[in-house]
Short mmCIF file of C-alpha atoms in Angstrom, two decimals:
data_model
loop_
_atom_site.label_atom_id
_atom_site.label_comp_id
_atom_site.label_asym_id
_atom_site.label_seq_id
_atom_site.Cartn_x
_atom_site.Cartn_y
_atom_site.Cartn_z
CA MET F 29 -2.18 -38.14 -8.50
CA SER F 30 -2.58 -37.81 -5.18
CA THR F 31 -0.95 -34.86 -3.51
CA PRO F 32 1.65 -35.80 -1.43
CA VAL F 33 1.85 -34.47 2.66
CA LYS F 34 5.31 -32.58 2.47
CA LYS F 35 7.35 -31.41 5.89
CA VAL F 36 7.05 -27.79 6.20
CA PRO F 37 10.70 -26.70 6.64
CA ILE F 38 12.12 -25.65 10.46
CA HIS F 39 12.25 -22.15 9.47
CA LEU F 40 8.83 -21.92 8.83
CA GLN F 41 7.83 -23.80 12.27
CA SER F 42 7.10 -22.91 15.95
CA ALA F 43 5.77 -18.88 16.09
CA GLN F 44 4.39 -19.38 12.50
CA ASN F 45 1.83 -21.72 13.14
CA ARG F 46 -0.01 -18.66 14.93
CA LEU F 47 -0.08 -15.30 13.45
CA LEU F 48 -1.95 -12.00 14.28
CA ILE F 49 -2.45 -9.25 12.06
CA LYS F 50 -3.50 -6.00 14.09
CA ASN F 51 -4.93 -2.93 13.49
CA GLY F 52 -5.50 -2.93 9.57
CA LYS F 53 -8.37 -2.41 6.91
CA VAL F 54 -9.54 -5.72 5.74
CA VAL F 55 -10.35 -5.36 2.03
CA ASN F 56 -13.15 -7.97 1.36
CA ASP F 57 -15.02 -7.83 -2.18
CA ASP F 58 -17.72 -6.76 -0.86
CA GLY F 59 -16.55 -4.44 2.04
CA ILE F 60 -13.90 -3.16 3.97
CA THR F 61 -13.68 -3.49 7.74
CA ASP F 62 -11.55 -2.45 10.89
CA ASN F 63 -10.83 -6.09 12.06
CA ASP F 64 -7.73 -7.85 13.69
CA VAL F 65 -7.21 -11.18 11.46
CA TYR F 66 -5.97 -14.19 13.60
CA ILE F 67 -4.03 -17.57 12.21
CA GLU F 68 -3.62 -20.69 13.34
CA ASP F 69 -2.17 -23.63 11.29
CA GLY F 70 -2.93 -22.11 8.18
CA ILE F 71 -6.70 -21.23 8.82
CA ILE F 72 -8.40 -17.88 9.59
CA LYS F 73 -9.59 -19.00 13.01
CA GLN F 74 -10.79 -15.32 14.46
CA MET F 75 -11.74 -12.37 13.12
CA GLY F 76 -12.88 -8.57 15.15
CA ARG F 77 -10.79 -6.25 17.49
CA ASN F 78 -9.74 -7.49 21.07
CA LEU F 79 -9.32 -10.72 19.98
CA ILE F 80 -7.84 -13.26 22.86
CA ILE F 81 -5.37 -15.28 21.42
CA PRO F 82 -2.95 -17.94 22.84
CA GLY F 83 0.83 -17.03 23.77
CA GLY F 84 3.27 -17.48 21.50
CA THR F 85 1.77 -16.06 18.62
CA ARG F 86 3.51 -13.90 16.18
CA ILE F 87 1.73 -10.26 15.89
CA ILE F 88 2.17 -8.05 12.41
CA ASP F 89 1.36 -4.70 13.03
CA ALA F 90 -0.53 -3.44 9.43
CA ARG F 91 -1.75 -0.01 10.58
CA GLY F 92 -2.10 2.33 7.95
CA LYS F 93 -2.40 -0.98 5.03
CA TYR F 94 -4.66 -3.15 3.18
CA VAL F 95 -5.24 -6.12 4.75
CA MET F 96 -6.53 -8.34 1.64
CA PRO F 97 -6.55 -11.49 -0.10
CA GLY F 98 -3.70 -12.96 -1.65
CA GLY F 99 -4.08 -12.74 -5.24
CA ILE F 100 -4.92 -15.50 -7.61
CA ASP F 101 -3.22 -15.26 -11.20
CA PRO F 102 -5.66 -18.04 -13.59
CA HIS F 103 -3.50 -17.72 -16.41
CA THR F 104 0.27 -18.92 -16.17
CA HIS F 105 2.29 -20.54 -18.33
CA PHE F 106 5.71 -22.64 -16.89
CA GLU F 107 7.68 -24.49 -18.60
CA LEU F 108 5.87 -24.53 -21.47
CA GLU F 109 7.11 -25.66 -25.06
CA LEU F 110 6.06 -23.56 -27.91
CA MET F 111 7.40 -22.55 -30.89
CA GLY F 112 10.80 -24.20 -30.90
CA ALA F 113 11.43 -22.46 -27.08
CA LYS F 114 10.95 -23.33 -23.26
CA THR F 115 9.25 -20.22 -21.30
CA VAL F 116 12.55 -19.52 -18.62
CA ASP F 117 10.06 -19.07 -15.69
CA ASP F 118 9.72 -22.81 -14.50
CA PHE F 119 6.91 -23.92 -11.56
CA TYR F 120 9.68 -22.82 -8.78
CA GLN F 121 10.96 -19.54 -10.33
CA GLY F 122 7.38 -18.29 -11.90
CA THR F 123 5.82 -18.96 -8.37
CA LYS F 124 8.18 -17.66 -6.17
CA ALA F 125 7.90 -14.22 -8.09
CA ALA F 126 4.20 -14.33 -7.75
CA VAL F 127 4.38 -14.98 -4.03
CA ALA F 128 6.74 -11.84 -4.23
CA GLY F 129 4.15 -9.45 -6.09
CA GLY F 130 1.29 -10.45 -3.73
CA THR F 131 -0.23 -13.83 -5.74
CA THR F 132 -0.84 -16.85 -3.53
CA MET F 133 -2.20 -18.94 -5.53
CA ILE F 134 -1.95 -19.23 -9.86
CA ILE F 135 -3.97 -22.08 -12.20
CA ASP F 136 -1.53 -22.89 -14.96
CA PHE F 137 -2.77 -24.50 -18.79
CA VAL F 138 -1.85 -28.44 -19.18
CA ILE F 139 -1.35 -27.96 -22.89
CA PRO F 140 -0.61 -31.76 -24.40
CA LYS F 141 2.35 -32.04 -26.89
CA LYS F 142 1.17 -33.70 -30.05
CA ASP F 143 -0.08 -37.59 -30.07
CA GLU F 144 0.04 -36.92 -26.32
CA SER F 145 -2.63 -37.75 -24.23
CA ILE F 146 -4.37 -34.93 -21.89
CA LEU F 147 -4.59 -37.34 -19.13
CA GLU F 148 -0.71 -38.02 -19.70
CA ALA F 149 0.34 -33.98 -20.35
CA TYR F 150 -2.00 -33.36 -16.98
CA GLU F 151 0.86 -36.34 -14.69
CA ARG F 152 3.09 -34.94 -16.25
CA TYR F 153 2.51 -31.22 -15.15
CA ARG F 154 1.76 -32.56 -12.09
CA GLU F 155 4.40 -34.47 -11.17
CA SER F 156 6.94 -31.22 -12.23
CA ALA F 157 4.73 -28.57 -10.54
CA ASP F 158 4.21 -30.24 -7.06
CA GLN F 159 8.00 -30.45 -6.67
CA LYS F 160 8.92 -27.29 -7.38
CA VAL F 161 5.68 -24.65 -6.13
CA CYS F 162 6.12 -21.78 -3.74
CA CYS F 163 2.30 -21.18 -3.19
CA ASP F 164 -1.13 -23.66 -3.88
CA TYR F 165 -1.85 -24.00 -7.96
CA SER F 166 -4.67 -25.46 -9.87
CA LEU F 167 -4.40 -26.77 -13.56
CA HIS F 168 -6.99 -25.91 -16.51
CA VAL F 169 -6.32 -28.26 -19.48
CA ALA F 170 -6.32 -27.10 -23.04
CA ILE F 171 -8.15 -29.28 -25.84
CA THR F 172 -6.18 -28.97 -28.93
CA SER F 173 -8.05 -31.92 -30.65
CA TRP F 174 -11.37 -33.75 -30.52
CA SER F 175 -12.34 -37.43 -30.60
CA PRO F 176 -14.66 -39.80 -28.13
CA LYS F 177 -11.34 -40.43 -26.32
CA ILE F 178 -10.69 -37.11 -25.63
CA LYS F 179 -14.33 -36.83 -24.17
CA GLU F 180 -13.56 -39.46 -21.25
CA GLU F 181 -10.37 -37.96 -20.82
CA MET F 182 -12.26 -34.29 -19.86
CA ALA F 183 -14.86 -36.56 -17.64
CA THR F 184 -11.80 -38.66 -15.84
CA LEU F 185 -10.26 -35.21 -15.51
CA VAL F 186 -13.18 -33.60 -13.74
CA LYS F 187 -14.22 -36.50 -11.89
CA ASP F 188 -11.14 -38.13 -10.34
CA HIS F 189 -8.32 -35.23 -10.31
CA GLY F 190 -9.69 -31.63 -10.23
CA VAL F 191 -9.68 -29.67 -12.98
CA ASN F 192 -13.19 -28.11 -14.25
CA SER F 193 -11.62 -25.75 -16.69
CA PHE F 194 -11.16 -26.40 -20.19
CA LYS F 195 -9.14 -24.35 -22.71
CA MET F 196 -9.70 -24.23 -26.73
CA PHE F 197 -7.82 -22.30 -28.82
CA MET F 198 -9.15 -20.83 -31.89
CA ALA F 199 -6.17 -19.32 -33.27
CA TYR F 200 -2.39 -21.14 -34.20
CA ARG F 201 -4.15 -23.01 -37.08
CA ASP F 202 -1.64 -26.33 -37.84
CA LEU F 203 -0.96 -26.25 -33.57
CA TYR F 204 -3.05 -25.75 -31.07
CA MET F 205 -6.24 -24.41 -32.97
CA ILE F 206 -9.96 -26.10 -33.40
CA ARG F 207 -12.79 -25.47 -35.54
CA ASP F 208 -16.37 -24.78 -34.67
CA PRO F 209 -17.64 -28.20 -34.92
CA GLU F 210 -15.22 -29.33 -32.52
CA LEU F 211 -15.74 -25.96 -30.33
CA ILE F 212 -19.40 -27.00 -29.79
CA GLU F 213 -18.57 -30.18 -28.84
CA THR F 214 -15.92 -29.42 -26.42
CA PHE F 215 -18.62 -26.69 -24.84
CA LYS F 216 -21.25 -29.90 -24.84
CA ALA F 217 -18.49 -31.81 -22.99
CA CYS F 218 -18.23 -28.69 -20.59
CA LYS F 219 -21.74 -28.03 -19.81
CA GLU F 220 -22.14 -32.13 -19.35
CA LEU F 221 -19.17 -31.52 -16.62
CA GLY F 222 -19.86 -29.22 -14.85
CA ALA F 223 -17.06 -27.58 -16.21
CA ILE F 224 -15.58 -24.22 -17.36
CA ALA F 225 -15.15 -23.79 -21.26
CA MET F 226 -12.15 -21.52 -21.92
CA VAL F 227 -10.82 -20.14 -25.02
CA HIS F 228 -7.98 -18.17 -26.76
CA ALA F 229 -10.37 -16.09 -29.18
CA GLU F 230 -8.71 -14.99 -32.18
CA ASN F 231 -9.72 -15.89 -35.89
CA GLY F 232 -6.79 -18.40 -36.61
CA ASP F 233 -7.60 -18.81 -40.35
CA ILE F 234 -7.76 -14.83 -41.12
CA ILE F 235 -4.58 -14.73 -38.99
CA ALA F 236 -2.42 -17.33 -41.60
CA GLU F 237 -3.74 -15.24 -44.60
CA ASN F 238 -2.93 -12.04 -42.88
CA THR F 239 1.05 -13.23 -41.73
CA LYS F 240 1.30 -14.87 -45.11
CA ARG F 241 0.29 -11.61 -47.22
CA LEU F 242 2.51 -9.82 -45.19
CA LEU F 243 5.74 -11.59 -45.49
CA ASP F 244 4.79 -11.68 -49.20
CA ALA F 245 5.13 -8.27 -49.07
CA GLY F 246 8.37 -8.42 -47.41
CA VAL F 247 7.16 -7.13 -43.50
CA THR F 248 9.30 -9.48 -41.44
CA GLY F 249 9.47 -7.38 -38.07
CA PRO F 250 7.77 -7.57 -34.82
CA GLU F 251 4.68 -5.11 -36.34
CA GLY F 252 3.35 -7.44 -38.31
CA HIS F 253 2.55 -10.23 -35.24
CA GLU F 254 -0.43 -7.42 -34.26
CA MET F 255 -0.67 -6.06 -38.19
CA SER F 256 -1.00 -9.45 -38.62
CA ARG F 257 -3.73 -9.80 -35.55
CA PRO F 258 -5.95 -6.62 -35.69
CA GLU F 259 -8.99 -6.04 -33.44
CA GLU F 260 -11.70 -6.98 -35.65
CA VAL F 261 -9.88 -10.49 -35.37
CA GLU F 262 -10.34 -11.05 -31.90
CA ALA F 263 -13.66 -9.18 -31.54
CA GLU F 264 -14.87 -12.06 -34.13
CA ALA F 265 -13.56 -14.81 -32.69
CA VAL F 266 -14.75 -13.45 -28.83
CA ASN F 267 -18.15 -12.89 -30.94
CA ARG F 268 -18.36 -16.90 -32.29
CA ALA F 269 -17.98 -18.26 -29.38
CA CYS F 270 -20.03 -16.42 -27.06
CA VAL F 271 -22.47 -17.25 -29.70
CA ILE F 272 -21.65 -20.71 -30.04
CA ALA F 273 -22.12 -20.81 -25.68
CA SER F 274 -24.98 -19.27 -25.43
CA GLN F 275 -26.29 -21.86 -28.25
CA VAL F 276 -25.03 -24.81 -25.80
CA ASN F 277 -26.12 -22.91 -22.67
CA CYS F 278 -22.22 -23.44 -21.67
CA PRO F 279 -20.40 -20.96 -19.82
CA LEU F 280 -17.96 -19.13 -21.39
CA TYR F 281 -14.81 -17.51 -20.12
CA VAL F 282 -12.65 -15.79 -23.00
CA THR F 283 -9.45 -15.18 -21.96
CA ALA F 284 -6.49 -12.40 -22.32
CA LEU F 285 -8.52 -9.82 -23.91
CA SER F 286 -6.15 -6.88 -25.36
CA SER F 287 -8.27 -4.86 -27.45
CA LYS F 288 -11.41 -2.03 -26.74
CA SER F 289 -13.34 -4.19 -29.29
CA ALA F 290 -13.16 -7.40 -27.89
CA ALA F 291 -14.05 -6.15 -24.56
CA ASP F 292 -17.31 -4.36 -25.93
CA VAL F 293 -18.26 -7.91 -27.46
CA VAL F 294 -18.12 -9.33 -23.68
CA SER F 295 -19.99 -6.40 -22.53
CA SER F 296 -22.68 -6.76 -24.76
CA LYS F 297 -22.84 -10.69 -24.68
CA LYS F 298 -22.83 -10.38 -21.02
CA SER F 299 -25.55 -7.90 -21.08
CA GLU F 300 -27.97 -9.87 -23.07
CA GLY F 301 -27.79 -12.91 -20.79
CA VAL F 302 -24.94 -14.92 -21.65
CA VAL F 303 -23.00 -16.82 -19.15
CA LEU F 304 -19.35 -15.24 -19.97
CA PHE F 305 -16.44 -13.95 -17.98
CA GLY F 306 -13.85 -11.98 -19.28
CA GLU F 307 -10.49 -11.81 -18.11
CA THR F 308 -8.00 -8.95 -19.70
CA LEU F 309 -4.24 -9.24 -18.54
CA ALA F 310 -1.70 -6.90 -16.05
CA SER F 311 0.26 -6.14 -19.86
CA THR F 312 -3.11 -4.66 -21.83
CA VAL F 313 -4.03 -2.66 -18.66
CA GLY F 314 -0.34 -1.66 -18.18
CA ILE F 315 1.16 -0.84 -21.59
CA ASP F 316 -0.38 -0.55 -25.35
CA GLY F 317 1.32 -2.14 -27.53
CA SER F 318 3.58 0.84 -29.63
CA GLU F 319 7.37 -0.87 -28.48
CA GLN F 320 6.40 -3.43 -31.34
CA TYR F 321 6.35 -0.72 -33.84
CA GLY F 322 10.11 0.57 -32.57
CA LYS F 323 13.25 1.43 -34.55
CA ASP F 324 15.06 -1.44 -31.80
CA ILE F 325 14.01 -4.25 -33.16
CA GLU F 326 15.71 -6.47 -30.24
CA LYS F 327 13.22 -4.72 -28.00
CA ALA F 328 10.38 -4.47 -30.08
CA ARG F 329 10.41 -8.68 -30.08
CA ARG F 330 10.01 -8.57 -26.32
CA TYR F 331 6.59 -6.93 -26.56
CA VAL F 332 5.22 -10.04 -28.79
CA THR F 333 2.30 -11.65 -27.57
CA SER F 334 -1.34 -13.20 -28.55
CA PRO F 335 -3.53 -11.57 -28.49
CA PRO F 336 -1.30 -8.25 -29.29
CA LEU F 337 -0.84 -5.85 -27.32
CA ARG F 338 -2.61 -3.08 -29.06
CA PRO F 339 -0.81 0.54 -30.16
CA ASP F 340 -3.89 2.37 -29.30
CA SER F 341 -2.61 4.54 -26.32
CA THR F 342 -5.95 4.71 -24.74
CA THR F 343 -6.98 0.93 -24.79
CA PRO F 344 -4.81 0.40 -21.71
CA ALA F 345 -7.26 2.67 -19.96
CA TYR F 346 -10.06 1.59 -21.84
CA LEU F 347 -9.94 -2.20 -20.26
CA ILE F 348 -9.48 -0.87 -16.74
CA GLU F 349 -12.57 0.98 -16.53
CA HIS F 350 -14.23 -1.97 -18.48
CA LEU F 351 -13.32 -4.13 -14.84
CA ALA F 352 -13.96 -1.35 -12.61
CA GLN F 353 -17.36 -1.65 -14.26
CA ASP F 354 -17.47 -5.28 -14.24
CA GLY F 355 -17.67 -5.23 -18.09
CA LEU F 356 -14.83 -7.65 -17.53
CA GLN F 357 -14.29 -9.76 -14.35
CA VAL F 358 -10.90 -11.20 -13.92
CA THR F 359 -7.06 -10.01 -14.29
CA GLY F 360 -4.34 -12.58 -15.24
CA SER F 361 -1.22 -12.40 -16.07
CA ASP F 362 -1.02 -14.57 -19.05
CA ASN F 363 2.93 -14.67 -18.09
CA CYS F 364 4.74 -16.82 -20.83
CA THR F 365 8.78 -16.08 -21.13
CA PHE F 366 11.08 -16.22 -23.14
CA ASN F 367 14.42 -15.16 -23.66
CA ALA F 368 15.53 -11.96 -25.66
CA GLU F 369 18.08 -15.03 -27.24
CA GLN F 370 14.74 -16.91 -27.50
CA LYS F 371 12.60 -14.36 -29.39
CA ALA F 372 15.39 -13.72 -31.79
CA LEU F 373 14.19 -16.71 -33.50
CA GLY F 374 12.06 -14.76 -35.04
CA LYS F 375 14.47 -12.13 -36.42
CA ASP F 376 13.95 -12.62 -40.02
CA ASP F 377 10.34 -13.57 -39.40
CA PHE F 378 7.58 -12.58 -37.04
CA SER F 379 5.73 -14.92 -37.16
CA LYS F 380 8.38 -17.51 -35.58
CA ILE F 381 8.73 -15.04 -32.33
CA PRO F 382 7.45 -17.04 -29.58
CA ASN F 383 4.53 -15.61 -28.00
CA GLY F 384 4.31 -14.45 -24.67
CA VAL F 385 5.39 -11.75 -22.01
CA ASN F 386 5.95 -11.21 -18.17
CA GLY F 387 3.49 -10.31 -16.03
CA VAL F 388 3.01 -12.99 -12.60
CA GLU F 389 5.23 -10.49 -10.33
CA ASP F 390 4.08 -7.39 -11.07
CA ARG F 391 0.15 -8.09 -11.68
CA MET F 392 -0.91 -6.63 -8.24
CA SER F 393 0.96 -3.75 -8.50
CA VAL F 394 0.17 -2.90 -12.20
CA VAL F 395 -3.62 -3.60 -11.34
CA TRP F 396 -3.33 -0.90 -8.35
CA GLU F 397 -1.39 1.54 -9.54
CA LYS F 398 -3.69 1.55 -13.20
CA GLY F 399 -6.91 1.29 -11.70
CA VAL F 400 -6.54 2.06 -7.65
CA HIS F 401 -4.00 4.90 -7.72
CA ALA F 402 -5.39 6.59 -10.93
CA GLY F 403 -9.21 6.34 -9.19
CA ILE F 404 -10.99 4.30 -11.52
CA MET F 405 -11.83 1.34 -9.52
CA ASP F 406 -11.73 0.70 -5.07
CA PRO F 407 -9.85 -1.17 -3.16
CA THR F 408 -13.06 -3.71 -3.14
CA ARG F 409 -13.21 -3.69 -6.99
CA PHE F 410 -9.20 -4.21 -7.19
CA VAL F 411 -9.91 -7.62 -5.01
CA ALA F 412 -12.67 -8.58 -7.00
CA VAL F 413 -10.79 -8.48 -10.33
CA THR F 414 -7.61 -10.34 -8.70
CA SER F 415 -8.50 -12.54 -6.48
CA THR F 416 -12.33 -13.36 -4.99
CA ASN F 417 -13.66 -13.61 -8.92
CA ALA F 418 -11.60 -16.30 -10.52
CA ALA F 419 -12.01 -17.87 -6.82
CA LYS F 420 -15.87 -18.10 -7.47
CA ILE F 421 -15.73 -18.51 -11.50
CA PHE F 422 -13.19 -22.01 -10.85
CA ASN F 423 -15.14 -22.98 -7.20
CA LEU F 424 -11.81 -22.34 -4.95
CA TYR F 425 -14.32 -19.95 -3.11
CA PRO F 426 -14.49 -19.43 0.01
CA ARG F 427 -11.44 -21.35 0.70
CA LYS F 428 -9.45 -18.94 -1.90
CA GLY F 429 -10.39 -15.53 -2.35
CA VAL F 430 -12.08 -13.95 0.38
CA ILE F 431 -10.50 -12.90 4.64
CA ALA F 432 -13.23 -14.85 6.64
CA VAL F 433 -13.25 -17.34 9.17
CA GLY F 434 -12.24 -20.72 7.78
CA SER F 435 -10.93 -19.59 4.75
CA ASP F 436 -7.02 -20.04 3.82
CA ALA F 437 -4.78 -17.58 5.31
CA ASP F 438 -3.69 -16.67 1.99
CA ILE F 439 -3.63 -12.86 2.69
CA VAL F 440 -1.75 -9.61 1.49
CA VAL F 441 -0.74 -6.73 3.71
CA TRP F 442 -0.52 -3.87 1.23
CA ASP F 443 0.76 -0.48 1.85
CA PRO F 444 -1.00 1.34 -1.01
CA ASN F 445 1.77 4.58 0.03
CA ARG F 446 5.04 2.61 -0.51
CA LYS F 447 6.12 3.35 -4.40
CA ARG F 448 8.92 1.20 -6.14
CA THR F 449 9.94 1.07 -9.77
CA ILE F 450 9.44 -1.86 -11.91
CA SER F 451 13.13 -3.10 -13.60
CA ALA F 452 14.55 -6.77 -14.96
CA GLN F 453 17.65 -6.07 -12.37
CA THR F 454 15.36 -6.12 -9.56
CA HIS F 455 12.47 -8.62 -10.27
CA VAL F 456 12.62 -12.27 -8.96
CA GLN F 457 11.61 -13.39 -12.63
CA ALA F 458 14.33 -15.51 -14.82
CA VAL F 459 13.66 -13.71 -17.51
CA ASP F 460 16.20 -11.05 -18.48
CA PHE F 461 13.86 -8.24 -19.92
CA ASN F 462 10.34 -6.88 -18.21
CA ILE F 463 8.08 -5.01 -20.63
CA PHE F 464 7.07 -2.68 -17.42
CA GLU F 465 11.00 -1.61 -16.93
CA GLY F 466 10.77 1.55 -15.33
CA MET F 467 7.34 1.98 -14.51
CA GLU F 468 6.99 3.82 -10.74
CA VAL F 469 4.04 1.62 -8.93
CA HIS F 470 2.21 2.83 -5.91
CA GLY F 471 1.32 0.00 -4.01
CA VAL F 472 3.50 -2.84 -2.56
CA PRO F 473 3.19 -5.67 -0.60
CA GLU F 474 5.02 -5.62 2.32
CA TYR F 475 3.58 -8.90 3.79
CA VAL F 476 2.40 -11.96 2.09
CA ILE F 477 1.10 -14.91 4.09
CA VAL F 478 0.66 -18.18 2.01
CA GLU F 479 -1.39 -21.29 4.03
CA GLY F 480 -0.57 -19.05 7.29
CA ARG F 481 3.44 -18.81 6.87
CA VAL F 482 4.87 -15.64 5.67
CA CYS F 483 6.67 -15.66 2.92
CA VAL F 484 6.95 -11.84 1.97
CA ASP F 485 8.20 -10.43 4.89
CA GLU F 486 8.40 -6.76 5.49
CA CYS F 487 9.12 -6.45 1.36
CA GLU F 488 11.77 -9.46 2.48
CA LEU F 489 10.93 -12.50 -0.07
CA LYS F 490 10.95 -15.90 2.34
CA ALA F 491 9.36 -18.10 -0.31
CA VAL F 492 10.13 -21.68 0.16
CA HIS F 493 10.84 -24.40 -2.98
CA GLY F 494 7.95 -27.16 -2.84
CA PHE F 495 6.24 -25.65 -0.18
CA GLY F 496 2.73 -25.53 -2.48
CA LYS F 497 0.16 -27.90 -3.26
CA PHE F 498 -2.40 -28.45 -6.05
CA VAL F 499 -5.47 -27.82 -5.35
CA GLU F 500 -8.82 -29.70 -6.84
CA THR F 501 -11.11 -27.06 -8.07
CA PRO F 502 -14.61 -28.82 -8.03
CA SER F 503 -17.25 -29.09 -11.29
CA HIS F 504 -20.79 -27.21 -10.79
CA ALA F 505 -19.11 -23.98 -9.46
CA THR F 506 -22.45 -22.70 -7.72
CA TYR F 507 -21.44 -19.05 -9.04
CA VAL F 508 -21.19 -20.53 -12.44
CA TYR F 509 -24.05 -22.59 -12.41
CA ASP F 510 -26.58 -21.12 -10.98
CA MET F 511 -27.01 -19.07 -13.78
CA ILE F 512 -26.69 -21.78 -16.20
CA GLU F 513 -29.72 -23.45 -14.65
CA ASP F 514 -31.44 -20.55 -14.70
CA ARG F 515 -31.00 -19.55 -18.09
CA GLU F 516 -31.90 -22.80 -18.60
CA LYS F 517 -35.15 -23.37 -17.29
CA LYS F 518 -36.53 -20.48 -19.47
CA PRO F 519 -39.04 -22.05 -21.65
CA ARG F 520 -38.47 -22.58 -24.87
CA GLY F 521 -42.17 -22.17 -26.15
CA VAL F 522 -45.22 -20.44 -24.74
CA ALA F 523 -47.56 -21.77 -22.47
CA ARG F 524 -50.95 -21.21 -23.21
CA THR F 525 -52.33 -23.51 -20.72
CA GLU F 526 -52.05 -24.85 -17.03
CA ALA F 527 -51.01 -28.26 -18.32
CA GLU F 528 -48.10 -26.56 -20.33
CA ALA F 529 -47.00 -24.44 -17.28
CA LYS F 530 -46.63 -27.49 -15.60
CA LYS F 531 -44.60 -29.37 -18.31
CA PHE F 532 -42.37 -27.19 -18.66
CA ALA F 533 -41.86 -26.15 -14.80
CA GLU F 534 -41.48 -30.16 -15.04
CA GLY F 535 -39.13 -30.15 -17.63
CA GLY F 536 -36.73 -27.76 -15.62
CA CYS F 537 -36.44 -29.85 -12.39
CA ARG F 538 -35.48 -32.68 -14.52
CA TYR F 539 -32.79 -30.71 -15.98
CA ARG F 540 -31.07 -29.68 -12.16
CA GLU F 541 -31.98 -33.20 -10.73
CA GLY F 542 -29.85 -34.76 -14.26
CA GLN F 543 -27.04 -32.19 -13.27
CA ARG F 544 -26.90 -31.79 -9.31
CA GLY F 545 -29.05 -34.70 -8.00
CA SER F 546 -31.46 -34.03 -5.51
CA LYS F 547 -30.42 -32.60 -2.24
CA SER F 548 -30.98 -29.35 -2.65
CA GLY F 549 -34.69 -30.48 -1.44
CA SER F 550 -37.80 -31.02 -3.18
CA CYS F 551 -38.33 -29.59 -6.52
CA SER F 552 -40.84 -27.51 -6.32
CA THR F 553 -39.03 -25.92 -3.16
CA ARG F 554 -35.95 -25.49 -5.29
CA GLU F 555 -37.89 -24.01 -8.84
CA GLU F 556 -39.57 -21.78 -6.14
CA SER F 557 -36.67 -20.69 -4.00
CA SER F 558 -34.62 -20.15 -7.66
CA ASN F 559 -37.32 -18.18 -8.99
CA LYS F 560 -38.01 -15.36 -6.50
CA ARG F 561 -35.26 -13.08 -7.09
CA TYR F 562 -36.33 -13.02 -10.59
CA LEU F 563 -40.01 -11.67 -9.77
CA ARG F 564 -40.93 -8.50 -11.52
CA LYS F 565 -44.50 -8.34 -9.99
CA PRO F 566 -44.78 -9.63 -5.91
CA GLU F 567 -48.15 -10.33 -5.99
CA THR F 568 -48.16 -13.21 -8.43
CA LYS F 569 -50.05 -15.87 -7.09
CA ASN F 570 -49.32 -19.75 -8.24
CA PHE F 571 -46.03 -21.85 -9.01
CA SER F 572 -47.10 -21.19 -12.51
CA THR F 573 -46.97 -17.44 -12.98
CA ARG F 574 -44.36 -16.92 -10.92
CA LEU F 575 -41.99 -19.38 -13.07
CA TYR F 576 -43.17 -17.24 -16.24
CA ALA F 577 -43.35 -13.91 -14.64
CA ASN F 578 -39.76 -12.86 -16.17
CA THR F 579 -38.43 -14.54 -19.42
CA THR F 580 -36.53 -12.12 -20.86
#
């Protein structure tokens, strides 16, 4: 499906095509600089001080503010039908709320209905979203069954439709869940296509057994949800997915990590060399799950999501620490909103409560409050975990996720000192409650620029229905697949002779040429360049020795 050319609304034309942000501190993931930013026709054209700019340019004074890449939320569920209900935030209301909070791009999940092909599901999502989104968006696609046809359609989505990520569910038995043999095949297919394998990691079989046992014992309230999905059930699935990804040598992105145990597994496996990215959420770093055990059952149902919010009050700070130290890399929202009336579908049975909470609007402020304002991470790391890392992983960088000449002008002017109190009475989202109700946060987007257009202006929302567009995510993201290639070329045996060393070296090159083509120069040149980064001994003299200087 091609992306239609859209007419820019008249109130977003004229002077807004030229914009200068002055006197702010520009924050990227690698540093903070004192630069002005000049924008024209949706692109960053100049950076520096004392810029020469044309007349008719609107000027925003960002003195005392941070000028940061707009947020990228890689985990939303707009217009999702789940457990007998449909999420109330559609692609318009959801992306409008995203922009209000400082997020300028979202990546939603295509989840096929029963007997619907993944290509048909993709087209259905595109048809709805293209007409509604207020900011740019991309799509992941869920694989909920396995067959040769699915594999063919995955290839079509990657090659013709700009999809580079596929999600597999290890939970939701009899609905979305696929088992280990199919998981292996999907991981292999992702690697062949240069895509990212994503997982919802919980052991679905154990959850089903626990759910039956709890219901039989008369535990029907919302607390049963978390009780049926304890930390070790999440951690086991994370570990299992990591082992499969390691053996296949496929990049793995674990979504919605909610527990200390699961975060520890990701950190450990990453340190072992698995090409792995861990995502946690605004909800899991913002609050704990104790409300699920409250006496107000209507309120308790609001907090039901999967993986569940953990009742341990120290979990949010633990996850923030992992984000700060690169044990985890990304924060999403997993925005999947159902009104209180919809949540009441599970009033007599916790397993029937539609799973999901809000977060797309408040993600940036919550992470700033719990991370930067709390003194756990600095602004550069905030940019990394709310924008840049997602852009790099899903091959949107440097178009997105950075303030640099030539990048899209998706920018937030952030006031670190302004405060607001989160409430369902004032939020933009359609959902009729907010899990962060009453939380005071420091850090508010004063201006939000989407593709060069000011869509939040002095904290006033001016988002436009249908202004955003679909953005393709090309395969073989350099940030990801360079690590896969470096891992792939490590020897599978011991090179005891020069002939064996040469044989292993040639095998490594053949792999890369098969995946990437031979655009980047000769085999020996690329091999040598790649391995220089991994040498322990600079004095190594020949190619074969250099190749095997570091194989751990």
